[in-house]
């Protein structure tokens, strides 16, 4: 079992930046692949980015490539999402998730989820 707690969301103007953090409990954090997903009102949850257990492999949705960066610090049981050049269409609740195997881009493949943090980008 792993518990996930996101933080760092907020209100930012278009073009601005935010860094989300996801703190995980448990001693096996380094064995999990981690993902970030988001869900806007009236829309399905969508993949944003994912990182493997070591940080050596990452994956991004086309909509965020070149603007967002996922990273992790296993010693701190934390995964991050650095978001730059934010756009109003990035507005959503952002969730982190964990799975015990390889990186996947499908929400249903993840076993553990945080409660989410709201990101609002004003135009």
mmCIF file with all atom_site columns, N, CA and C in Angstrom, residues 51-112:
data_model
loop_
_atom_site.group_PDB
_atom_site.id
_atom_site.type_symbol
_atom_site.label_atom_id
_atom_site.label_alt_id
_atom_site.label_comp_id
_atom_site.label_asym_id
_atom_site.label_entity_id
_atom_site.label_seq_id
_atom_site.pdbx_PDB_ins_code
_atom_site.Cartn_x
_atom_site.Cartn_y
_atom_site.Cartn_z
_atom_site.occupancy
_atom_site.B_iso_or_equiv
_atom_site.pdbx_formal_charge
_atom_site.auth_seq_id
_atom_site.auth_comp_id
_atom_site.auth_asym_id
_atom_site.auth_atom_id
_atom_site.pdbx_PDB_model_num
ATOM 1   N N  . UNK A 1 51  ? 6.805  8.517  -15.051 1.00 0.00 ? 51  UNK A N  1
ATOM 2   C CA . UNK A 1 51  ? 8.231  8.307  -14.859 1.00 0.00 ? 51  UNK A CA 1
ATOM 3   C C  . UNK A 1 51  ? 8.438  6.927  -14.255 1.00 0.00 ? 51  UNK A C  1
ATOM 4   N N  . UNK A 1 52  ? 9.514  6.254  -14.667 1.00 0.00 ? 52  UNK A N  1
ATOM 5   C CA . UNK A 1 52  ? 9.736  4.915  -14.139 1.00 0.00 ? 52  UNK A CA 1
ATOM 6   C C  . UNK A 1 52  ? 10.397 4.992  -12.762 1.00 0.00 ? 52  UNK A C  1
ATOM 7   N N  . UNK A 1 53  ? 10.689 3.844  -12.181 1.00 0.00 ? 53  UNK A N  1
ATOM 8   C CA . UNK A 1 53  ? 11.140 3.783  -10.800 1.00 0.00 ? 53  UNK A CA 1
ATOM 9   C C  . UNK A 1 53  ? 12.443 4.540  -10.567 1.00 0.00 ? 53  UNK A C  1
ATOM 10  N N  . UNK A 1 54  ? 13.324 4.550  -11.553 1.00 0.00 ? 54  UNK A N  1
ATOM 11  C CA . UNK A 1 54  ? 14.636 5.173  -11.365 1.00 0.00 ? 54  UNK A CA 1
ATOM 12  C C  . UNK A 1 54  ? 14.683 6.620  -11.845 1.00 0.00 ? 54  UNK A C  1
ATOM 13  N N  . UNK A 1 55  ? 13.669 7.026  -12.594 1.00 0.00 ? 55  UNK A N  1
ATOM 14  C CA . UNK A 1 55  ? 13.706 8.352  -13.199 1.00 0.00 ? 55  UNK A CA 1
ATOM 15  C C  . UNK A 1 55  ? 14.374 8.364  -14.557 1.00 0.00 ? 55  UNK A C  1
ATOM 16  N N  . UNK A 1 56  ? 14.813 7.204  -15.017 1.00 0.00 ? 56  UNK A N  1
ATOM 17  C CA . UNK A 1 56  ? 15.533 7.137  -16.270 1.00 0.00 ? 56  UNK A CA 1
ATOM 18  C C  . UNK A 1 56  ? 14.665 7.089  -17.506 1.00 0.00 ? 56  UNK A C  1
ATOM 19  N N  . UNK A 1 57  ? 13.381 6.910  -17.312 1.00 0.00 ? 57  UNK A N  1
ATOM 20  C CA . UNK A 1 57  ? 12.451 6.839  -18.447 1.00 0.00 ? 57  UNK A CA 1
ATOM 21  C C  . UNK A 1 57  ? 11.220 7.663  -18.129 1.00 0.00 ? 57  UNK A C  1
ATOM 22  N N  . UNK A 1 58  ? 10.850 8.532  -19.051 1.00 0.00 ? 58  UNK A N  1
ATOM 23  C CA . UNK A 1 58  ? 9.681  9.378  -18.868 1.00 0.00 ? 58  UNK A CA 1
ATOM 24  C C  . UNK A 1 58  ? 8.799  9.332  -20.116 1.00 0.00 ? 58  UNK A C  1
ATOM 25  N N  . UNK A 1 59  ? 7.555  9.724  -19.919 1.00 0.00 ? 59  UNK A N  1
ATOM 26  C CA . UNK A 1 59  ? 6.592  9.777  -21.021 1.00 0.00 ? 59  UNK A CA 1
ATOM 27  C C  . UNK A 1 59  ? 5.690  10.979 -20.802 1.00 0.00 ? 59  UNK A C  1
ATOM 28  N N  . UNK A 1 60  ? 5.296  11.635 -21.901 1.00 0.00 ? 60  UNK A N  1
ATOM 29  C CA . UNK A 1 60  ? 4.468  12.830 -21.802 1.00 0.00 ? 60  UNK A CA 1
ATOM 30  C C  . UNK A 1 60  ? 3.333  12.790 -22.818 1.00 0.00 ? 60  UNK A C  1
ATOM 31  N N  . UNK A 1 61  ? 2.218  13.397 -22.440 1.00 0.00 ? 61  UNK A N  1
ATOM 32  C CA . UNK A 1 61  ? 1.159  13.635 -23.400 1.00 0.00 ? 61  UNK A CA 1
ATOM 33  C C  . UNK A 1 61  ? 1.634  14.687 -24.404 1.00 0.00 ? 61  UNK A C  1
ATOM 34  N N  . UNK A 1 62  ? 1.184  14.577 -25.634 1.00 0.00 ? 62  UNK A N  1
ATOM 35  C CA . UNK A 1 62  ? 1.607  15.532 -26.662 1.00 0.00 ? 62  UNK A CA 1
ATOM 36  C C  . UNK A 1 62  ? 1.267  16.969 -26.277 1.00 0.00 ? 62  UNK A C  1
ATOM 37  N N  . UNK A 1 63  ? 0.170  17.135 -25.564 1.00 0.00 ? 63  UNK A N  1
ATOM 38  C CA . UNK A 1 63  ? -0.299 18.476 -25.218 1.00 0.00 ? 63  UNK A CA 1
ATOM 39  C C  . UNK A 1 63  ? 0.611  19.201 -24.233 1.00 0.00 ? 63  UNK A C  1
ATOM 40  N N  . UNK A 1 64  ? 1.495  18.463 -23.546 1.00 0.00 ? 64  UNK A N  1
ATOM 41  C CA . UNK A 1 64  ? 2.355  19.096 -22.541 1.00 0.00 ? 64  UNK A CA 1
ATOM 42  C C  . UNK A 1 64  ? 3.836  18.963 -22.860 1.00 0.00 ? 64  UNK A C  1
ATOM 43  N N  . UNK A 1 65  ? 4.184  18.232 -23.899 1.00 0.00 ? 65  UNK A N  1
ATOM 44  C CA . UNK A 1 65  ? 5.592  18.052 -24.255 1.00 0.00 ? 65  UNK A CA 1
ATOM 45  C C  . UNK A 1 65  ? 6.268  19.394 -24.479 1.00 0.00 ? 65  UNK A C  1
ATOM 46  N N  . UNK A 1 66  ? 7.455  19.529 -23.899 1.00 0.00 ? 66  UNK A N  1
ATOM 47  C CA . UNK A 1 66  ? 8.198  20.771 -24.032 1.00 0.00 ? 66  UNK A CA 1
ATOM 48  C C  . UNK A 1 66  ? 7.823  21.836 -23.020 1.00 0.00 ? 66  UNK A C  1
ATOM 49  N N  . UNK A 1 67  ? 6.721  21.627 -22.300 1.00 0.00 ? 67  UNK A N  1
ATOM 50  C CA . UNK A 1 67  ? 6.289  22.596 -21.281 1.00 0.00 ? 67  UNK A CA 1
ATOM 51  C C  . UNK A 1 67  ? 6.341  22.012 -19.866 1.00 0.00 ? 67  UNK A C  1
ATOM 52  N N  . UNK A 1 68  ? 6.032  20.740 -19.736 1.00 0.00 ? 68  UNK A N  1
ATOM 53  C CA . UNK A 1 68  ? 5.997  20.082 -18.425 1.00 0.00 ? 68  UNK A CA 1
ATOM 54  C C  . UNK A 1 68  ? 7.185  19.135 -18.291 1.00 0.00 ? 68  UNK A C  1
ATOM 55  N N  . UNK A 1 69  ? 7.670  18.976 -17.062 1.00 0.00 ? 69  UNK A N  1
ATOM 56  C CA . UNK A 1 69  ? 8.748  18.032 -16.777 1.00 0.00 ? 69  UNK A CA 1
ATOM 57  C C  . UNK A 1 69  ? 8.413  17.247 -15.522 1.00 0.00 ? 69  UNK A C  1
ATOM 58  N N  . UNK A 1 70  ? 8.453  15.943 -15.629 1.00 0.00 ? 70  UNK A N  1
ATOM 59  C CA . UNK A 1 70  ? 8.241  15.083 -14.473 1.00 0.00 ? 70  UNK A CA 1
ATOM 60  C C  . UNK A 1 70  ? 9.595  14.634 -13.952 1.00 0.00 ? 70  UNK A C  1
ATOM 61  N N  . UNK A 1 71  ? 9.720  14.558 -12.632 1.00 0.00 ? 71  UNK A N  1
ATOM 62  C CA . UNK A 1 71  ? 10.956 14.091 -12.018 1.00 0.00 ? 71  UNK A CA 1
ATOM 63  C C  . UNK A 1 71  ? 10.614 13.463 -10.671 1.00 0.00 ? 71  UNK A C  1
ATOM 64  N N  . UNK A 1 72  ? 11.596 12.804 -10.083 1.00 0.00 ? 72  UNK A N  1
ATOM 65  C CA . UNK A 1 72  ? 11.360 12.185 -8.782  1.00 0.00 ? 72  UNK A CA 1
ATOM 66  C C  . UNK A 1 72  ? 12.634 12.195 -7.960  1.00 0.00 ? 72  UNK A C  1
ATOM 67  N N  . UNK A 1 73  ? 12.445 12.194 -6.644  1.00 0.00 ? 73  UNK A N  1
ATOM 68  C CA . UNK A 1 73  ? 13.545 12.050 -5.705  1.00 0.00 ? 73  UNK A CA 1
ATOM 69  C C  . UNK A 1 73  ? 13.181 10.904 -4.773  1.00 0.00 ? 73  UNK A C  1
ATOM 70  N N  . UNK A 1 74  ? 13.745 9.755  -5.017  1.00 0.00 ? 74  UNK A N  1
ATOM 71  C CA . UNK A 1 74  ? 13.359 8.576  -4.238  1.00 0.00 ? 74  UNK A CA 1
ATOM 72  C C  . UNK A 1 74  ? 13.744 8.711  -2.762  1.00 0.00 ? 74  UNK A C  1
ATOM 73  N N  . UNK A 1 75  ? 14.816 9.423  -2.487  1.00 0.00 ? 75  UNK A N  1
ATOM 74  C CA . UNK A 1 75  ? 15.231 9.599  -1.093  1.00 0.00 ? 75  UNK A CA 1
ATOM 75  C C  . UNK A 1 75  ? 14.203 10.393 -0.299  1.00 0.00 ? 75  UNK A C  1
ATOM 76  N N  . UNK A 1 76  ? 13.386 11.174 -1.003  1.00 0.00 ? 76  UNK A N  1
ATOM 77  C CA . UNK A 1 76  ? 12.351 11.981 -0.341  1.00 0.00 ? 76  UNK A CA 1
ATOM 78  C C  . UNK A 1 76  ? 10.949 11.446 -0.610  1.00 0.00 ? 76  UNK A C  1
ATOM 79  N N  . UNK A 1 77  ? 10.863 10.287 -1.274  1.00 0.00 ? 77  UNK A N  1
ATOM 80  C CA . UNK A 1 77  ? 9.558  9.703  -1.588  1.00 0.00 ? 77  UNK A CA 1
ATOM 81  C C  . UNK A 1 77  ? 8.642  10.703 -2.289  1.00 0.00 ? 77  UNK A C  1
ATOM 82  N N  . UNK A 1 78  ? 9.176  11.447 -3.223  1.00 0.00 ? 78  UNK A N  1
ATOM 83  C CA . UNK A 1 78  ? 8.416  12.525 -3.845  1.00 0.00 ? 78  UNK A CA 1
ATOM 84  C C  . UNK A 1 78  ? 8.599  12.521 -5.360  1.00 0.00 ? 78  UNK A C  1
ATOM 85  N N  . UNK A 1 79  ? 7.504  12.774 -6.050  1.00 0.00 ? 79  UNK A N  1
ATOM 86  C CA . UNK A 1 79  ? 7.534  12.982 -7.496  1.00 0.00 ? 79  UNK A CA 1
ATOM 87  C C  . UNK A 1 79  ? 7.023  14.393 -7.763  1.00 0.00 ? 79  UNK A C  1
ATOM 88  N N  . UNK A 1 80  ? 7.584  15.014 -8.793  1.00 0.00 ? 80  UNK A N  1
ATOM 89  C CA . UNK A 1 80  ? 7.271  16.408 -9.097  1.00 0.00 ? 80  UNK A CA 1
ATOM 90  C C  . UNK A 1 80  ? 6.738  16.537 -10.528 1.00 0.00 ? 80  UNK A C  1
ATOM 91  N N  . UNK A 1 81  ? 5.994  17.618 -10.731 1.00 0.00 ? 81  UNK A N  1
ATOM 92  C CA . UNK A 1 81  ? 5.593  17.991 -12.087 1.00 0.00 ? 81  UNK A CA 1
ATOM 93  C C  . UNK A 1 81  ? 5.834  19.492 -12.223 1.00 0.00 ? 81  UNK A C  1
ATOM 94  N N  . UNK A 1 82  ? 6.880  19.843 -12.932 1.00 0.00 ? 82  UNK A N  1
ATOM 95  C CA . UNK A 1 82  ? 7.170  21.250 -13.213 1.00 0.00 ? 82  UNK A CA 1
ATOM 96  C C  . UNK A 1 82  ? 6.381  21.649 -14.451 1.00 0.00 ? 82  UNK A C  1
ATOM 97  N N  . UNK A 1 83  ? 5.544  22.666 -14.304 1.00 0.00 ? 83  UNK A N  1
ATOM 98  C CA . UNK A 1 83  ? 4.668  23.093 -15.388 1.00 0.00 ? 83  UNK A CA 1
ATOM 99  C C  . UNK A 1 83  ? 5.017  24.523 -15.773 1.00 0.00 ? 83  UNK A C  1
ATOM 100 N N  . UNK A 1 84  ? 5.486  24.706 -16.987 1.00 0.00 ? 84  UNK A N  1
ATOM 101 C CA . UNK A 1 84  ? 5.847  26.027 -17.504 1.00 0.00 ? 84  UNK A CA 1
ATOM 102 C C  . UNK A 1 84  ? 4.945  26.408 -18.668 1.00 0.00 ? 84  UNK A C  1
ATOM 103 N N  . UNK A 1 85  ? 4.939  27.667 -19.004 1.00 0.00 ? 85  UNK A N  1
ATOM 104 C CA . UNK A 1 85  ? 4.146  28.177 -20.134 1.00 0.00 ? 85  UNK A CA 1
ATOM 105 C C  . UNK A 1 85  ? 2.708  27.680 -20.047 1.00 0.00 ? 85  UNK A C  1
ATOM 106 N N  . UNK A 1 86  ? 2.136  27.832 -18.887 1.00 0.00 ? 86  UNK A N  1
ATOM 107 C CA . UNK A 1 86  ? 0.785  27.303 -18.658 1.00 0.00 ? 86  UNK A CA 1
ATOM 108 C C  . UNK A 1 86  ? -0.246 28.014 -19.526 1.00 0.00 ? 86  UNK A C  1
ATOM 109 N N  . UNK A 1 87  ? -1.250 27.240 -19.916 1.00 0.00 ? 87  UNK A N  1
ATOM 110 C CA . UNK A 1 87  ? -2.328 27.732 -20.761 1.00 0.00 ? 87  UNK A CA 1
ATOM 111 C C  . UNK A 1 87  ? -3.661 27.539 -20.044 1.00 0.00 ? 87  UNK A C  1
ATOM 112 N N  . UNK A 1 88  ? -4.670 28.317 -20.384 1.00 0.00 ? 88  UNK A N  1
ATOM 113 C CA . UNK A 1 88  ? -5.983 28.117 -19.749 1.00 0.00 ? 88  UNK A CA 1
ATOM 114 C C  . UNK A 1 88  ? -6.495 26.687 -19.897 1.00 0.00 ? 88  UNK A C  1
ATOM 115 N N  . UNK A 1 89  ? -6.173 26.029 -20.982 1.00 0.00 ? 89  UNK A N  1
ATOM 116 C CA . UNK A 1 89  ? -6.635 24.645 -21.175 1.00 0.00 ? 89  UNK A CA 1
ATOM 117 C C  . UNK A 1 89  ? -5.923 23.645 -20.278 1.00 0.00 ? 89  UNK A C  1
ATOM 118 N N  . UNK A 1 90  ? -4.920 24.084 -19.535 1.00 0.00 ? 90  UNK A N  1
ATOM 119 C CA . UNK A 1 90  ? -4.283 23.217 -18.531 1.00 0.00 ? 90  UNK A CA 1
ATOM 120 C C  . UNK A 1 90  ? -5.065 23.209 -17.221 1.00 0.00 ? 90  UNK A C  1
ATOM 121 N N  . UNK A 1 91  ? -6.086 24.030 -17.112 1.00 0.00 ? 91  UNK A N  1
ATOM 122 C CA . UNK A 1 91  ? -6.902 24.078 -15.903 1.00 0.00 ? 91  UNK A CA 1
ATOM 123 C C  . UNK A 1 91  ? -7.574 22.738 -15.654 1.00 0.00 ? 91  UNK A C  1
ATOM 124 N N  . UNK A 1 92  ? -7.353 22.191 -14.466 1.00 0.00 ? 92  UNK A N  1
ATOM 125 C CA . UNK A 1 92  ? -7.893 20.871 -14.117 1.00 0.00 ? 92  UNK A CA 1
ATOM 126 C C  . UNK A 1 92  ? -7.487 20.531 -12.690 1.00 0.00 ? 92  UNK A C  1
ATOM 127 N N  . UNK A 1 93  ? -8.061 19.459 -12.185 1.00 0.00 ? 93  UNK A N  1
ATOM 128 C CA . UNK A 1 93  ? -7.545 18.837 -10.971 1.00 0.00 ? 93  UNK A CA 1
ATOM 129 C C  . UNK A 1 93  ? -6.461 17.855 -11.399 1.00 0.00 ? 93  UNK A C  1
ATOM 130 N N  . UNK A 1 94  ? -5.308 17.983 -10.781 1.00 0.00 ? 94  UNK A N  1
ATOM 131 C CA . UNK A 1 94  ? -4.168 17.132 -11.126 1.00 0.00 ? 94  UNK A CA 1
ATOM 132 C C  . UNK A 1 94  ? -3.999 16.061 -10.050 1.00 0.00 ? 94  UNK A C  1
ATOM 133 N N  . UNK A 1 95  ? -3.850 14.821 -10.511 1.00 0.00 ? 95  UNK A N  1
ATOM 134 C CA . UNK A 1 95  ? -3.712 13.685 -9.626  1.00 0.00 ? 95  UNK A CA 1
ATOM 135 C C  . UNK A 1 95  ? -2.377 12.988 -9.871  1.00 0.00 ? 95  UNK A C  1
ATOM 136 N N  . UNK A 1 96  ? -1.743 12.518 -8.803  1.00 0.00 ? 96  UNK A N  1
ATOM 137 C CA . UNK A 1 96  ? -0.624 11.613 -9.003  1.00 0.00 ? 96  UNK A CA 1
ATOM 138 C C  . UNK A 1 96  ? -1.089 10.198 -8.706  1.00 0.00 ? 96  UNK A C  1
ATOM 139 N N  . UNK A 1 97  ? -0.400 9.259  -9.303  1.00 0.00 ? 97  UNK A N  1
ATOM 140 C CA . UNK A 1 97  ? -0.782 7.867  -9.200  1.00 0.00 ? 97  UNK A CA 1
ATOM 141 C C  . UNK A 1 97  ? 0.463  6.991  -9.223  1.00 0.00 ? 97  UNK A C  1
ATOM 142 N N  . UNK A 1 98  ? 0.329  5.788  -8.664  1.00 0.00 ? 98  UNK A N  1
ATOM 143 C CA . UNK A 1 98  ? 1.459  4.863  -8.581  1.00 0.00 ? 98  UNK A CA 1
ATOM 144 C C  . UNK A 1 98  ? 1.051  3.476  -9.068  1.00 0.00 ? 98  UNK A C  1
ATOM 145 N N  . UNK A 1 99  ? 1.994  2.821  -9.699  1.00 0.00 ? 99  UNK A N  1
ATOM 146 C CA . UNK A 1 99  ? 1.789  1.426  -10.079 1.00 0.00 ? 99  UNK A CA 1
ATOM 147 C C  . UNK A 1 99  ? 3.099  0.696  -9.897  1.00 0.00 ? 99  UNK A C  1
ATOM 148 N N  . UNK A 1 100 ? 3.015  -0.627 -9.725  1.00 0.00 ? 100 UNK A N  1
ATOM 149 C CA . UNK A 1 100 ? 4.202  -1.382 -9.342  1.00 0.00 ? 100 UNK A CA 1
ATOM 150 C C  . UNK A 1 100 ? 5.024  -1.862 -10.522 1.00 0.00 ? 100 UNK A C  1
ATOM 151 N N  . UNK A 1 101 ? 4.604  -1.614 -11.705 1.00 0.00 ? 101 UNK A N  1
ATOM 152 C CA . UNK A 1 101 ? 5.344  -2.121 -12.868 1.00 0.00 ? 101 UNK A CA 1
ATOM 153 C C  . UNK A 1 101 ? 5.846  -0.978 -13.725 1.00 0.00 ? 101 UNK A C  1
ATOM 154 N N  . UNK A 1 102 ? 5.846  -1.174 -15.013 1.00 0.00 ? 102 UNK A N  1
ATOM 155 C CA . UNK A 1 102 ? 6.446  -0.190 -15.916 1.00 0.00 ? 102 UNK A CA 1
ATOM 156 C C  . UNK A 1 102 ? 5.543  1.014  -16.121 1.00 0.00 ? 102 UNK A C  1
ATOM 157 N N  . UNK A 1 103 ? 6.091  2.033  -16.730 1.00 0.00 ? 103 UNK A N  1
ATOM 158 C CA . UNK A 1 103 ? 5.345  3.248  -17.045 1.00 0.00 ? 103 UNK A CA 1
ATOM 159 C C  . UNK A 1 103 ? 4.189  2.905  -17.979 1.00 0.00 ? 103 UNK A C  1
ATOM 160 N N  . UNK A 1 104 ? 3.020  3.439  -17.664 1.00 0.00 ? 104 UNK A N  1
ATOM 161 C CA . UNK A 1 104 ? 1.851  3.290  -18.526 1.00 0.00 ? 104 UNK A CA 1
ATOM 162 C C  . UNK A 1 104 ? 1.163  4.645  -18.654 1.00 0.00 ? 104 UNK A C  1
ATOM 163 N N  . UNK A 1 105 ? 0.406  4.807  -19.731 1.00 0.00 ? 105 UNK A N  1
ATOM 164 C CA . UNK A 1 105 ? -0.273 6.072  -19.994 1.00 0.00 ? 105 UNK A CA 1
ATOM 165 C C  . UNK A 1 105 ? -1.780 5.957  -19.829 1.00 0.00 ? 105 UNK A C  1
ATOM 166 N N  . UNK A 1 106 ? -2.226 4.896  -19.190 1.00 0.00 ? 106 UNK A N  1
ATOM 167 C CA . UNK A 1 106 ? -3.645 4.631  -19.015 1.00 0.00 ? 106 UNK A CA 1
ATOM 168 C C  . UNK A 1 106 ? -3.984 4.693  -17.537 1.00 0.00 ? 106 UNK A C  1
ATOM 169 N N  . UNK A 1 107 ? -4.996 5.481  -17.200 1.00 0.00 ? 107 UNK A N  1
ATOM 170 C CA . UNK A 1 107 ? -5.344 5.664  -15.792 1.00 0.00 ? 107 UNK A CA 1
ATOM 171 C C  . UNK A 1 107 ? -5.682 4.343  -15.114 1.00 0.00 ? 107 UNK A C  1
ATOM 172 N N  . UNK A 1 108 ? -6.375 3.462  -15.831 1.00 0.00 ? 108 UNK A N  1
ATOM 173 C CA . UNK A 1 108 ? -6.793 2.199  -15.247 1.00 0.00 ? 108 UNK A CA 1
ATOM 174 C C  . UNK A 1 108 ? -5.658 1.271  -14.865 1.00 0.00 ? 108 UNK A C  1
ATOM 175 N N  . UNK A 1 109 ? -4.463 1.560  -15.334 1.00 0.00 ? 109 UNK A N  1
ATOM 176 C CA . UNK A 1 109 ? -3.304 0.714  -15.030 1.00 0.00 ? 109 UNK A CA 1
ATOM 177 C C  . UNK A 1 109 ? -2.678 1.052  -13.685 1.00 0.00 ? 109 UNK A C  1
ATOM 178 N N  . UNK A 1 110 ? -3.103 2.128  -13.050 1.00 0.00 ? 110 UNK A N  1
ATOM 179 C CA . UNK A 1 110 ? -2.507 2.580  -11.805 1.00 0.00 ? 110 UNK A CA 1
ATOM 180 C C  . UNK A 1 110 ? -3.315 2.078  -10.610 1.00 0.00 ? 110 UNK A C  1
ATOM 181 N N  . UNK A 1 111 ? -2.570 1.716  -9.567  1.00 0.00 ? 111 UNK A N  1
ATOM 182 C CA . UNK A 1 111 ? -3.176 1.066  -8.407  1.00 0.00 ? 111 UNK A CA 1
ATOM 183 C C  . UNK A 1 111 ? -3.536 2.029  -7.285  1.00 0.00 ? 111 UNK A C  1
ATOM 184 N N  . UNK A 1 112 ? -2.782 3.102  -7.157  1.00 0.00 ? 112 UNK A N  1
ATOM 185 C CA . UNK A 1 112 ? -2.957 4.025  -6.032  1.00 0.00 ? 112 UNK A CA 1
ATOM 186 C C  . UNK A 1 112 ? -3.053 5.454  -6.552  1.00 0.00 ? 112 UNK A C  1
#
